[in-house]
Each structure stands twice: as C-alpha cells, then as structure tokens.
PDB file of N, CA and C in Angstrom:
ATOM      1  N   MET A   1     -88.538 -61.304 -41.822  1.00 87.00           N
ATOM      2  CA  MET A   1     -87.076 -61.248 -41.882  1.00 87.00           C
ATOM      3  C   MET A   1     -86.174 -59.888 -42.840  1.00 87.00           C
ATOM      4  N   VAL A   2     -85.115 -59.544 -42.418  1.00 85.00           N
ATOM      5  CA  VAL A   2     -83.986 -58.587 -43.252  1.00 85.00           C
ATOM      6  C   VAL A   2     -83.631 -58.977 -43.774  1.00 85.00           C
ATOM      7  N   GLU A   3     -83.605 -58.975 -44.915  1.00 75.00           N
ATOM      8  CA  GLU A   3     -83.041 -58.979 -46.737  1.00 75.00           C
ATOM      9  C   GLU A   3     -81.626 -58.389 -46.301  1.00 75.00           C
ATOM     10  N   PRO A   4     -80.130 -59.318 -46.692  1.00 67.00           N
ATOM     11  CA  PRO A   4     -79.037 -57.924 -46.221  1.00 67.00           C
ATOM     12  C   PRO A   4     -78.782 -58.054 -48.140  1.00 67.00           C
ATOM     13  N   ARG A   5     -78.683 -56.524 -48.261  1.00 61.00           N
ATOM     14  CA  ARG A   5     -78.568 -56.360 -49.734  1.00 61.00           C
ATOM     15  C   ARG A   5     -77.362 -56.264 -50.162  1.00 61.00           C
ATOM     16  N   MET A   6     -76.704 -56.064 -49.664  1.00 58.00           N
ATOM     17  CA  MET A   6     -75.246 -55.480 -49.430  1.00 58.00           C
ATOM     18  C   MET A   6     -74.033 -56.106 -48.623  1.00 58.00           C
ATOM     19  N   LYS A   7     -72.901 -56.047 -49.557  1.00 56.00           N
ATOM     20  CA  LYS A   7     -71.922 -56.545 -48.534  1.00 56.00           C
ATOM     21  C   LYS A   7     -70.750 -55.496 -49.204  1.00 56.00           C
ATOM     22  N   ILE A   8     -69.980 -55.175 -48.142  1.00 58.00           N
ATOM     23  CA  ILE A   8     -68.872 -54.076 -49.138  1.00 58.00           C
ATOM     24  C   ILE A   8     -67.884 -54.797 -48.155  1.00 58.00           C
ATOM     25  N   ILE A   9     -66.817 -55.364 -49.130  1.00 62.00           N
ATOM     26  CA  ILE A   9     -65.119 -56.018 -49.098  1.00 62.00           C
ATOM     27  C   ILE A   9     -64.635 -54.798 -49.499  1.00 62.00           C
ATOM     28  N   GLY A  10     -63.428 -54.346 -48.517  1.00 65.00           N
ATOM     29  CA  GLY A  10     -62.743 -53.403 -49.172  1.00 65.00           C
ATOM     30  C   GLY A  10     -63.505 -52.353 -50.220  1.00 65.00           C
ATOM     31  N   GLU A  11     -62.931 -51.937 -51.695  1.00 64.00           N
ATOM     32  CA  GLU A  11     -63.877 -51.305 -52.273  1.00 64.00           C
ATOM     33  C   GLU A  11     -64.953 -52.055 -53.361  1.00 64.00           C
ATOM     34  N   LYS A  12     -65.112 -53.432 -52.934  1.00 61.00           N
ATOM     35  CA  LYS A  12     -65.543 -53.980 -54.011  1.00 61.00           C
ATOM     36  C   LYS A  12     -67.232 -54.178 -53.085  1.00 61.00           C
ATOM     37  N   CYS A  13     -68.087 -54.080 -53.406  1.00 56.00           N
ATOM     38  CA  CYS A  13     -69.733 -54.245 -53.204  1.00 56.00           C
ATOM     39  C   CYS A  13     -69.958 -55.881 -53.719  1.00 56.00           C
ATOM     40  N   GLU A  14     -70.524 -56.581 -52.876  1.00 58.00           N
ATOM     41  CA  GLU A  14     -71.165 -57.870 -53.132  1.00 58.00           C
ATOM     42  C   GLU A  14     -73.138 -58.167 -52.946  1.00 58.00           C
ATOM     43  N   CYS A  15     -73.748 -57.994 -53.796  1.00 57.00           N
ATOM     44  CA  CYS A  15     -74.682 -57.813 -53.163  1.00 57.00           C
ATOM     45  C   CYS A  15     -75.534 -59.192 -53.613  1.00 57.00           C
ATOM     46  N   PRO A  16     -75.584 -60.042 -52.087  1.00 58.00           N
ATOM     47  CA  PRO A  16     -76.442 -61.324 -52.306  1.00 58.00           C
ATOM     48  C   PRO A  16     -77.759 -61.670 -52.526  1.00 58.00           C
ATOM     49  N   GLN A  17     -78.404 -62.075 -53.413  1.00 62.00           N
ATOM     50  CA  GLN A  17     -79.322 -62.234 -53.837  1.00 62.00           C
ATOM     51  C   GLN A  17     -80.170 -63.374 -53.361  1.00 62.00           C
ATOM     52  N   TYR A  18     -81.371 -63.099 -53.166  1.00 62.00           N
ATOM     53  CA  TYR A  18     -82.161 -64.169 -52.627  1.00 62.00           C
ATOM     54  C   TYR A  18     -81.533 -64.914 -51.147  1.00 62.00           C
ATOM     55  N   SER A  19     -81.169 -64.258 -50.469  1.00 75.00           N
ATOM     56  CA  SER A  19     -80.579 -64.575 -49.300  1.00 75.00           C
ATOM     57  C   SER A  19     -81.597 -65.628 -48.789  1.00 75.00           C
ATOM     58  N   LEU A  20     -82.934 -65.137 -48.632  1.00 82.00           N
ATOM     59  CA  LEU A  20     -83.595 -65.928 -47.671  1.00 82.00           C
ATOM     60  C   LEU A  20     -84.329 -67.214 -48.191  1.00 82.00           C
ATOM     61  N   VAL A  21     -84.357 -67.407 -49.318  1.00 84.00           N
ATOM     62  CA  VAL A  21     -85.197 -68.337 -49.705  1.00 84.00           C
ATOM     63  C   VAL A  21     -85.013 -69.775 -49.083  1.00 84.00           C
ATOM     64  N   SER A  22     -84.295 -70.124 -48.836  1.00 83.00           N
ATOM     65  CA  SER A  22     -83.988 -71.154 -47.977  1.00 83.00           C
ATOM     66  C   SER A  22     -84.707 -71.350 -46.684  1.00 83.00           C
ATOM     67  N   ILE A  23     -84.483 -69.756 -46.034  1.00 87.00           N
ATOM     68  CA  ILE A  23     -85.552 -69.532 -44.733  1.00 87.00           C
ATOM     69  C   ILE A  23     -86.636 -69.782 -45.262  1.00 87.00           C
ATOM     70  N   ARG A  24     -87.536 -69.393 -46.327  1.00 86.00           N
ATOM     71  CA  ARG A  24     -88.966 -69.215 -47.018  1.00 86.00           C
ATOM     72  C   ARG A  24     -89.116 -70.264 -47.326  1.00 86.00           C
ATOM     73  N   LYS A  25     -87.864 -71.554 -47.217  1.00 87.00           N
ATOM     74  CA  LYS A  25     -89.005 -72.837 -47.659  1.00 87.00           C
ATOM     75  C   LYS A  25     -89.080 -73.325 -46.382  1.00 87.00           C
ATOM     76  N   ALA A  26     -88.624 -73.283 -45.742  1.00 89.00           N
ATOM     77  CA  ALA A  26     -88.500 -73.911 -44.297  1.00 89.00           C
ATOM     78  C   ALA A  26     -89.726 -73.677 -43.451  1.00 89.00           C
ATOM     79  N   PHE A  27     -90.088 -72.295 -43.567  1.00 87.00           N
ATOM     80  CA  PHE A  27     -91.066 -71.731 -42.739  1.00 87.00           C
ATOM     81  C   PHE A  27     -92.321 -72.068 -43.168  1.00 87.00           C
ATOM     82  N   ASN A  28     -93.609 -72.548 -42.516  1.00 88.00           N
ATOM     83  CA  ASN A  28     -94.896 -72.702 -43.052  1.00 88.00           C
ATOM     84  C   ASN A  28     -95.558 -71.579 -42.654  1.00 88.00           C
ATOM     85  N   GLY A  29     -95.266 -70.235 -42.401  1.00 92.00           N
ATOM     86  CA  GLY A  29     -96.214 -69.328 -42.095  1.00 92.00           C
ATOM     87  C   GLY A  29     -96.053 -68.302 -42.999  1.00 92.00           C
ATOM     88  N   GLY A  30     -97.152 -67.341 -42.798  1.00 94.00           N
ATOM     89  CA  GLY A  30     -96.570 -65.556 -44.052  1.00 94.00           C
ATOM     90  C   GLY A  30     -95.334 -65.189 -43.490  1.00 94.00           C
ATOM     91  N   PHE A  31     -94.614 -64.922 -44.612  1.00 94.00           N
ATOM     92  CA  PHE A  31     -93.102 -64.548 -44.933  1.00 94.00           C
ATOM     93  C   PHE A  31     -93.221 -63.391 -44.899  1.00 94.00           C
ATOM     94  N   ILE A  32     -92.827 -62.164 -44.201  1.00 94.00           N
ATOM     95  CA  ILE A  32     -92.603 -60.970 -44.450  1.00 94.00           C
ATOM     96  C   ILE A  32     -90.893 -60.514 -44.884  1.00 94.00           C
ATOM     97  N   SER A  33     -90.772 -59.908 -46.149  1.00 92.00           N
ATOM     98  CA  SER A  33     -89.120 -59.741 -46.011  1.00 92.00           C
ATOM     99  C   SER A  33     -88.967 -58.128 -45.846  1.00 92.00           C
ATOM    100  N   ALA A  34     -87.846 -57.636 -45.874  1.00 91.00           N
ATOM    101  CA  ALA A  34     -87.519 -56.021 -45.672  1.00 91.00           C
ATOM    102  C   ALA A  34     -86.029 -55.784 -45.971  1.00 91.00           C
ATOM    103  N   GLY A  35     -85.768 -54.786 -46.390  1.00 86.00           N
ATOM    104  CA  GLY A  35     -84.513 -54.897 -46.567  1.00 86.00           C
ATOM    105  C   GLY A  35     -83.800 -54.053 -47.732  1.00 86.00           C
ATOM    106  N   GLY A  36     -84.351 -52.783 -48.567  1.00 84.00           N
ATOM    107  CA  GLY A  36     -83.777 -52.068 -49.170  1.00 84.00           C
ATOM    108  C   GLY A  36     -84.297 -52.133 -50.230  1.00 84.00           C
ATOM    109  N   TYR A  37     -85.894 -52.776 -50.160  1.00 88.00           N
ATOM    110  CA  TYR A  37     -86.665 -53.400 -51.235  1.00 88.00           C
ATOM    111  C   TYR A  37     -87.054 -51.895 -51.824  1.00 88.00           C
ATOM    112  N   ASP A  38     -87.282 -51.992 -53.328  1.00 90.00           N
ATOM    113  CA  ASP A  38     -87.908 -50.539 -53.952  1.00 90.00           C
ATOM    114  C   ASP A  38     -89.541 -51.340 -54.596  1.00 90.00           C
ATOM    115  N   ARG A  39     -90.124 -50.543 -55.215  1.00 94.00           N
ATOM    116  CA  ARG A  39     -91.511 -51.119 -55.435  1.00 94.00           C
ATOM    117  C   ARG A  39     -91.375 -51.885 -56.477  1.00 94.00           C
ATOM    118  N   ASP A  40     -90.209 -52.386 -57.726  1.00 93.00           N
ATOM    119  CA  ASP A  40     -90.034 -53.149 -58.497  1.00 93.00           C
ATOM    120  C   ASP A  40     -89.536 -54.700 -58.095  1.00 93.00           C
ATOM    121  N   ASP A  41     -88.747 -54.065 -57.265  1.00 89.00           N
ATOM    122  CA  ASP A  41     -88.052 -55.527 -56.536  1.00 89.00           C
ATOM    123  C   ASP A  41     -89.197 -55.799 -55.816  1.00 89.00           C
ATOM    124  N   GLY A  42     -89.719 -55.353 -54.548  1.00 92.00           N
ATOM    125  CA  GLY A  42     -90.962 -55.655 -53.410  1.00 92.00           C
ATOM    126  C   GLY A  42     -91.899 -56.767 -54.547  1.00 92.00           C
ATOM    127  N   ASN A  43     -92.443 -55.788 -56.026  1.00 94.00           N
ATOM    128  CA  ASN A  43     -93.131 -57.108 -56.794  1.00 94.00           C
ATOM    129  C   ASN A  43     -92.496 -57.963 -57.467  1.00 94.00           C
ATOM    130  N   GLN A  44     -91.337 -57.864 -57.822  1.00 92.00           N
ATOM    131  CA  GLN A  44     -90.734 -59.036 -58.079  1.00 92.00           C
ATOM    132  C   GLN A  44     -90.608 -59.937 -57.086  1.00 92.00           C
ATOM    133  N   ALA A  45     -90.427 -60.465 -55.786  1.00 90.00           N
ATOM    134  CA  ALA A  45     -90.023 -60.606 -54.583  1.00 90.00           C
ATOM    135  C   ALA A  45     -91.178 -61.258 -54.183  1.00 90.00           C
ATOM    136  N   VAL A  46     -92.162 -60.930 -54.763  1.00 94.00           N
ATOM    137  CA  VAL A  46     -93.615 -61.581 -54.498  1.00 94.00           C
ATOM    138  C   VAL A  46     -94.261 -62.525 -55.715  1.00 94.00           C
ATOM    139  N   ALA A  47     -94.036 -61.789 -56.877  1.00 96.00           N
ATOM    140  CA  ALA A  47     -93.852 -62.724 -57.857  1.00 96.00           C
ATOM    141  C   ALA A  47     -93.451 -64.163 -58.008  1.00 96.00           C
ATOM    142  N   GLU A  48     -92.119 -63.603 -57.458  1.00 92.00           N
ATOM    143  CA  GLU A  48     -91.471 -64.873 -57.405  1.00 92.00           C
ATOM    144  C   GLU A  48     -91.868 -66.231 -56.304  1.00 92.00           C
ATOM    145  N   ASN A  49     -92.056 -65.426 -55.417  1.00 91.00           N
ATOM    146  CA  ASN A  49     -92.764 -66.538 -54.813  1.00 91.00           C
ATOM    147  C   ASN A  49     -91.784 -66.753 -53.280  1.00 91.00           C
ATOM    148  N   ARG A  50     -90.852 -65.450 -53.298  1.00 90.00           N
ATOM    149  CA  ARG A  50     -90.116 -65.507 -52.518  1.00 90.00           C
ATOM    150  C   ARG A  50     -90.123 -64.604 -51.110  1.00 90.00           C
ATOM    151  N   THR A  51     -90.944 -64.651 -50.550  1.00 92.00           N
ATOM    152  CA  THR A  51     -92.050 -63.821 -50.289  1.00 92.00           C
ATOM    153  C   THR A  51     -93.629 -63.551 -50.012  1.00 92.00           C
ATOM    154  N   ASP A  52     -93.839 -63.459 -49.034  1.00 95.00           N
ATOM    155  CA  ASP A  52     -95.688 -62.869 -48.878  1.00 95.00           C
ATOM    156  C   ASP A  52     -95.962 -61.522 -48.900  1.00 95.00           C
ATOM    157  N   LEU A  53     -94.767 -60.765 -48.188  1.00 95.00           N
ATOM    158  CA  LEU A  53     -95.308 -59.493 -47.940  1.00 95.00           C
ATOM    159  C   LEU A  53     -93.565 -58.435 -48.214  1.00 95.00           C
ATOM    160  N   VAL A  54     -93.651 -57.532 -48.477  1.00 94.00           N
ATOM    161  CA  VAL A  54     -92.606 -56.907 -48.409  1.00 94.00           C
ATOM    162  C   VAL A  54     -93.215 -55.369 -47.499  1.00 94.00           C
ATOM    163  N   ALA A  55     -92.105 -55.126 -46.649  1.00 94.00           N
ATOM    164  CA  ALA A  55     -92.144 -54.376 -45.550  1.00 94.00           C
ATOM    165  C   ALA A  55     -91.349 -53.391 -46.360  1.00 94.00           C
ATOM    166  N   TYR A  56     -91.479 -51.873 -45.857  1.00 93.00           N
ATOM    167  CA  TYR A  56     -90.560 -50.827 -46.677  1.00 93.00           C
ATOM    168  C   TYR A  56     -90.773 -49.614 -45.496  1.00 93.00           C
ATOM    169  N   GLY A  57     -89.730 -49.644 -44.453  1.00 91.00           N
ATOM    170  CA  GLY A  57     -89.481 -48.628 -43.625  1.00 91.00           C
ATOM    171  C   GLY A  57     -88.937 -47.061 -43.906  1.00 91.00           C
ATOM    172  N   ARG A  58     -87.764 -47.404 -44.186  1.00 91.00           N
ATOM    173  CA  ARG A  58     -87.566 -45.808 -44.701  1.00 91.00           C
ATOM    174  C   ARG A  58     -88.112 -45.035 -45.482  1.00 91.00           C
ATOM    175  N   LEU A  59     -88.501 -45.862 -46.893  1.00 93.00           N
ATOM    176  CA  LEU A  59     -89.181 -45.318 -47.734  1.00 93.00           C
ATOM    177  C   LEU A  59     -90.404 -44.973 -47.119  1.00 93.00           C
ATOM    178  N   PHE A  60     -91.264 -45.730 -46.320  1.00 94.00           N
ATOM    179  CA  PHE A  60     -92.622 -45.728 -46.126  1.00 94.00           C
ATOM    180  C   PHE A  60     -92.024 -44.139 -44.822  1.00 94.00           C
ATOM    181  N   LEU A  61     -91.496 -44.068 -43.960  1.00 95.00           N
ATOM    182  CA  LEU A  61     -91.227 -42.913 -43.290  1.00 95.00           C
ATOM    183  C   LEU A  61     -91.145 -41.565 -44.417  1.00 95.00           C
ATOM    184  N   ALA A  62     -90.377 -41.633 -45.185  1.00 96.00           N
ATOM    185  CA  ALA A  62     -90.190 -40.314 -46.019  1.00 96.00           C
ATOM    186  C   ALA A  62     -91.496 -40.355 -47.114  1.00 96.00           C
ATOM    187  N   ASN A  63     -92.184 -41.274 -47.481  1.00 97.00           N
ATOM    188  CA  ASN A  63     -93.696 -41.059 -47.900  1.00 97.00           C
ATOM    189  C   ASN A  63     -94.803 -41.738 -47.224  1.00 97.00           C
ATOM    190  N   PRO A  64     -95.288 -41.762 -46.554  1.00 97.00           N
ATOM    191  CA  PRO A  64     -96.631 -41.605 -45.612  1.00 97.00           C
ATOM    192  C   PRO A  64     -97.515 -42.015 -46.878  1.00 97.00           C
ATOM    193  N   ASP A  65     -97.703 -41.938 -47.911  1.00 97.00           N
ATOM    194  CA  ASP A  65     -98.760 -41.870 -49.097  1.00 97.00           C
ATOM    195  C   ASP A  65     -98.027 -43.177 -49.965  1.00 97.00           C
ATOM    196  N   LEU A  66     -97.260 -43.664 -49.441  1.00 97.00           N
ATOM    197  CA  LEU A  66     -95.886 -44.711 -50.557  1.00 97.00           C
ATOM    198  C   LEU A  66     -96.961 -45.738 -50.727  1.00 97.00           C
ATOM    199  N   PRO A  67     -98.292 -46.453 -50.513  1.00 96.00           N
ATOM    200  CA  PRO A  67     -99.041 -47.151 -51.002  1.00 96.00           C
ATOM    201  C   PRO A  67     -99.256 -46.403 -52.590  1.00 96.00           C
ATOM    202  N   ARG A  68    -100.151 -45.227 -51.980  1.00 97.00           N
ATOM    203  CA  ARG A  68    -100.751 -44.514 -53.222  1.00 97.00           C
ATOM    204  C   ARG A  68     -99.546 -44.058 -54.229  1.00 97.00           C
ATOM    205  N   ARG A  69     -98.421 -43.979 -53.999  1.00 97.00           N
ATOM    206  CA  ARG A  69     -97.284 -43.663 -55.281  1.00 97.00           C
ATOM    207  C   ARG A  69     -97.247 -44.482 -55.432  1.00 97.00           C
ATOM    208  N   PHE A  70     -96.768 -45.735 -55.086  1.00 96.00           N
ATOM    209  CA  PHE A  70     -96.494 -47.191 -55.654  1.00 96.00           C
ATOM    210  C   PHE A  70     -97.523 -47.548 -56.563  1.00 96.00           C
ATOM    211  N   GLU A  71     -98.814 -47.164 -56.403  1.00 96.00           N
ATOM    212  CA  GLU A  71    -100.002 -47.605 -57.182  1.00 96.00           C
ATOM    213  C   GLU A  71    -100.075 -46.482 -58.520  1.00 96.00           C
ATOM    214  N   LEU A  72    -100.055 -45.420 -58.326  1.00 97.00           N
ATOM    215  CA  LEU A  72     -99.555 -44.029 -59.381  1.00 97.00           C
ATOM    216  C   LEU A  72     -97.527 -44.541 -60.153  1.00 97.00           C
ATOM    217  N   ASN A  73     -97.146 -44.644 -59.510  1.00 95.00           N
ATOM    218  CA  ASN A  73     -95.743 -45.347 -59.928  1.00 95.00           C
ATOM    219  C   ASN A  73     -95.350 -43.538 -59.491  1.00 95.00           C
ATOM    220  N   ALA A  74     -95.588 -42.845 -58.633  1.00 97.00           N
ATOM    221  CA  ALA A  74     -95.104 -41.508 -58.387  1.00 97.00           C
ATOM    222  C   ALA A  74     -93.885 -41.439 -57.960  1.00 97.00           C
ATOM    223  N   LEU A  75     -93.111 -40.348 -58.372  1.00 96.00           N
ATOM    224  CA  LEU A  75     -91.764 -39.806 -57.701  1.00 96.00           C
ATOM    225  C   LEU A  75     -92.312 -40.134 -55.936  1.00 96.00           C
ATOM    226  N   LEU A  76     -90.803 -40.747 -55.109  1.00 96.00           N
ATOM    227  CA  LEU A  76     -90.923 -40.844 -54.223  1.00 96.00           C
ATOM    228  C   LEU A  76     -90.043 -39.572 -53.308  1.00 96.00           C
ATOM    229  N   ASN A  77     -90.021 -39.319 -52.520  1.00 96.00           N
ATOM    230  CA  ASN A  77     -89.364 -38.543 -51.373  1.00 96.00           C
ATOM    231  C   ASN A  77     -88.218 -39.295 -50.746  1.00 96.00           C
ATOM    232  N   GLU A  78     -87.195 -38.148 -50.866  1.00 92.00           N
ATOM    233  CA  GLU A  78     -85.930 -39.579 -51.088  1.00 92.00           C
ATOM    234  C   GLU A  78     -85.581 -39.616 -49.104  1.00 92.00           C
ATOM    235  N   TYR A  79     -85.576 -40.230 -48.677  1.00 88.00           N
ATOM    236  CA  TYR A  79     -85.069 -40.486 -47.085  1.00 88.00           C
ATOM    237  C   TYR A  79     -83.637 -39.758 -46.849  1.00 88.00           C
ATOM    238  N   ASN A  80     -83.434 -39.680 -45.693  1.00 85.00           N
ATOM    239  CA  ASN A  80     -81.979 -39.357 -44.892  1.00 85.00           C
ATOM    240  C   ASN A  80     -81.890 -39.958 -43.445  1.00 85.00           C
TER     241      ASN A  80
END
C-alpha cells in the first residue's frame, strides 16, 4: 500500500498520519507500506505495528546500498 504522505490545499500542507491503519487492521496477510518514508519513519511504522515491511523506492534508486547506509546511519544520496 502507498501511504499518502501529504496533501497541499492552497498554500497549506496537510499531512495525514497513519492513514493505512484501518486497512492494516482489516488485512490478515503481510503488509508492505511505501510513500516517502525515511529510515526513522520506517522503523517507527514497523515498531508501532502499522506495517510489516517498508518499501523505499526513490531512496533505493539513488542509494543502491540503502540497507548498508541505514545500518551505518550514513548520509544518503538525494534522488531527483
């Protein structure tokens, strides 16, 4: 599932947090979330049982060694 991370209304940005929780509760299988997570957000989502796994699309494309960088808490290349 892709977590909608922000919604811009006019000049105001609203960030709906934890919008997939109800779907997570209704689904009985493994649950993978994506949508703009960084290392800390992803770890928190798993720790709070909001997901089983986190997918990192753009971060992974810019950092093919992403698991190692997360392990070392190293700087990340920016994606464009």
